[in-house]
Coordinates of C-alpha atoms in Angstrom, one line a residue:
M1 CA 0.6 -1.1 -24.2
T2 CA -1.3 0.6 -20.6
Q3 CA -3.3 -1.7 -18.7
I4 CA -5.2 0.0 -15.3
F5 CA -7.3 -2.1 -12.8
G6 CA -9.0 -0.8 -9.7
D7 CA -8.9 2.8 -8.6
Y8 CA -5.5 4.2 -10.3
C9 CA -4.5 7.3 -10.7
E10 CA -1.7 9.4 -10.9
G11 CA -1.4 11.2 -7.9
E12 CA -0.9 14.7 -8.0
P13 CA 2.3 16.0 -9.4
N14 CA 3.0 19.4 -7.0
S15 CA 3.0 16.8 -3.9
P16 CA 5.1 19.4 -1.9
E17 CA 6.2 15.9 1.0
F18 CA 7.0 13.3 -1.0
L19 CA 9.3 10.4 -0.2
I20 CA 11.0 7.7 -2.5
I21 CA 13.2 4.9 -1.9
G22 CA 14.4 2.5 -4.5
F23 CA 16.3 -0.3 -4.9
S24 CA 18.7 -2.2 -7.4
P25 CA 18.3 -5.4 -8.5
S26 CA 22.1 -5.7 -9.9
S27 CA 24.1 -5.0 -6.6
V28 CA 22.4 -7.7 -4.4
P29 CA 19.4 -10.0 -5.4
L30 CA 16.9 -8.7 -4.1
K31 CA 15.5 -11.8 -2.5
Q32 CA 18.9 -11.6 -0.9
R33 CA 17.3 -8.2 1.3
W34 CA 13.7 -9.3 2.0
R35 CA 15.3 -7.9 5.5
N36 CA 15.5 -4.2 3.7
N37 CA 11.4 -4.0 3.6
G38 CA 10.3 -4.3 7.0
L39 CA 13.9 -1.6 8.0
S40 CA 12.5 0.7 4.5
A41 CA 8.6 0.8 6.1
D42 CA 9.2 1.0 9.5
F43 CA 11.9 4.2 7.7
M44 CA 8.8 5.8 6.1
A45 CA 6.3 5.3 9.4
D46 CA 9.3 7.2 11.7
Y47 CA 9.0 9.6 8.8
L48 CA 5.6 10.5 8.1
T49 CA 5.0 11.0 12.0
T50 CA 6.6 14.4 12.2
F51 CA 4.4 15.8 10.0
F52 CA 1.3 14.0 12.4
L53 CA 2.8 15.9 15.9
G54 CA 0.6 14.5 19.5
N55 CA 1.0 15.7 22.0
E56 CA 1.1 13.6 25.3
E57 CA -1.8 16.1 27.6
N58 CA -3.8 14.8 24.1
P59 CA -3.9 11.6 24.2
A60 CA -6.7 11.3 20.6
S61 CA -3.6 12.7 18.7
M62 CA -1.5 11.2 20.2
R63 CA -2.9 8.0 19.5
R64 CA -3.7 9.2 16.1
Q65 CA -0.1 9.5 15.3
A66 CA 0.3 6.2 16.5
E67 CA -2.5 4.3 14.4
I68 CA -0.7 6.4 11.1
K69 CA 2.1 4.9 11.3
S70 CA 1.1 2.1 12.3
A71 CA -1.1 2.1 8.9
V72 CA 2.9 3.4 7.4
G73 CA 4.4 0.5 7.7
F74 CA 1.8 -2.1 6.8
V75 CA 1.0 -1.2 3.7
A76 CA 5.0 0.1 3.0
N77 CA 5.8 -3.5 4.5
E78 CA 3.0 -5.4 2.5
L79 CA 3.6 -3.5 -1.0
L80 CA 7.4 -4.3 -1.2
E81 CA 7.0 -7.3 -0.7
N82 CA 5.0 -7.7 -3.4
A83 CA 6.6 -5.7 -5.0
M84 CA 10.7 -8.1 -4.7
K85 CA 8.5 -11.2 -4.4
F86 CA 7.1 -10.6 -8.1
T87 CA 10.0 -9.0 -10.4
D88 CA 11.7 -9.8 -13.2
E89 CA 14.8 -11.3 -11.7
R90 CA 15.7 -11.7 -15.3
S91 CA 15.1 -7.3 -15.7
A92 CA 17.9 -4.2 -14.5
F93 CA 14.4 -2.6 -14.0
P94 CA 14.9 -1.4 -9.9
I95 CA 12.0 -1.7 -7.2
S96 CA 10.8 2.4 -5.9
I97 CA 8.4 2.9 -3.1
Q98 CA 7.1 6.7 -3.5
L99 CA 5.4 7.8 -0.7
Q100 CA 3.6 11.4 -1.4
L101 CA 1.6 13.4 1.6
H102 CA -1.8 15.3 0.8
P103 CA -4.2 17.0 3.4
N104 CA -6.2 15.0 3.9
Y105 CA -5.1 10.9 2.8
L106 CA -1.6 9.2 2.3
M107 CA -0.6 8.6 -1.0
F108 CA 2.2 5.0 -1.8
F109 CA 3.3 4.3 -5.5
T110 CA 5.5 0.7 -5.7
T111 CA 6.9 -0.1 -9.3
N112 CA 8.4 -3.0 -10.2
S113 CA 9.0 -5.4 -13.4
V114 CA 6.4 -8.4 -13.7
E115 CA 7.3 -11.8 -15.0
P116 CA 5.1 -12.3 -18.3
E117 CA 4.5 -15.3 -17.4
R118 CA 2.5 -14.1 -13.9
I119 CA 0.9 -11.0 -15.4
A120 CA -2.5 -13.2 -17.0
S121 CA -2.7 -14.4 -12.9
F122 CA -2.4 -11.5 -11.7
Q123 CA -4.9 -10.0 -13.8
T124 CA -7.5 -11.8 -13.6
Y125 CA -6.8 -12.4 -9.0
L126 CA -6.8 -8.1 -9.4
E127 CA -10.6 -7.9 -11.5
E128 CA -12.0 -10.3 -8.8
L129 CA -10.2 -7.5 -5.8
T130 CA -11.4 -4.9 -7.8
S131 CA -15.0 -6.9 -8.3
C132 CA -15.3 -8.3 -4.7
D133 CA -17.0 -6.5 -1.1
P134 CA -13.3 -6.8 0.5
E135 CA -14.6 -8.9 3.7
D136 CA -16.6 -11.5 1.9
M137 CA -12.4 -12.4 0.1
Y138 CA -10.3 -12.2 3.6
V139 CA -12.6 -15.1 4.7
R140 CA -12.5 -17.1 1.8
Q141 CA -8.9 -16.2 1.2
L142 CA -8.5 -17.1 4.5
E143 CA -10.5 -20.8 4.0
K144 CA -8.7 -20.8 1.3
N145 CA -5.1 -21.1 3.0
A146 CA -6.4 -22.6 5.6
L147 CA -6.5 -25.9 3.6
E148 CA -3.5 -24.8 1.5
E149 CA -0.2 -26.1 3.1
N150 CA 2.3 -25.4 1.2
G151 CA 0.8 -22.5 0.2
T152 CA 3.5 -19.2 -0.6
S153 CA 1.0 -16.9 -1.0
S154 CA -2.2 -15.2 1.6
R155 CA -3.1 -12.7 -0.2
L156 CA -4.6 -11.0 2.7
G157 CA -2.2 -7.7 2.9
Y158 CA -4.8 -6.1 -0.6
L159 CA -7.8 -7.4 1.4
T160 CA -6.3 -5.7 5.1
M161 CA -5.7 -2.1 3.3
M162 CA -9.0 -2.4 1.9
S163 CA -11.6 -3.3 4.4
D164 CA -8.9 -2.9 7.7
Y165 CA -7.8 0.8 6.5
M166 CA -10.1 2.0 3.4
A167 CA -7.3 2.0 1.2
R168 CA -8.5 2.1 -2.2
L169 CA -5.8 0.6 -4.6
G170 CA -5.7 0.4 -8.4
W171 CA -2.5 -0.9 -10.4
K172 CA -0.8 0.0 -14.1
F173 CA 1.3 -2.2 -16.2
E174 CA 2.9 -1.1 -18.7
T175 CA 6.1 -1.4 -21.3
V176 CA 8.7 -0.1 -20.1
Q177 CA 11.3 -1.4 -22.3
K178 CA 10.9 -2.8 -25.7
D179 CA 14.2 -6.0 -26.6
P180 CA 14.2 -7.5 -24.6
E181 CA 10.2 -6.5 -23.4
V182 CA 10.2 -5.0 -19.6
I183 CA 6.3 -5.9 -18.0
A184 CA 6.0 -2.6 -15.3
V185 CA 3.3 -2.8 -12.8
T186 CA 2.9 0.6 -10.7
T187 CA 0.3 -0.5 -7.6
M188 CA -1.4 2.6 -5.5
V189 CA -2.5 2.9 -2.2
Q190 CA -4.6 5.4 -1.3
L191 CA -4.9 5.8 2.2
P192 CA -7.5 8.9 4.5
V193 CA -5.6 10.1 7.0

């Protein structure tokens, strides 16, 4: 089973610059490693700045470097938080995040297992997300969140990527193991730079 949502694409396999970080669910429970999300996202953002050097004599280049670093940190952190939050804890399938550097854009890929009971509601959300006006949906989601006292999911991360960073998003669901069945979702974010 393979299902695609949004603007998913595999990227270019010959990307000369990439970074992959993997997390094994068997060493330490993933939810106990929550602080690693921010550390990993900051590391990716710092790593990427070596490709977008700023020059103190050129304030525009320093601003561009800071904007790219901030965007990478935000996107990577959101993707890792979602992957950690929604991974199927019964599965030994690892979580990974990959960053590819291309001439005019960056591509992020996170892959994690997903609990079969959550797939239908997640896909319904993705259908709404990929067919909406992101700014309208962002406002509606803010209003909805304000009314929910005990909400556990803000659902603002993808919308922020789309509206504030002009990111293109896509998802691929695929069966990666049978008996017991493991379904993985790969989230792709393409970020212009």
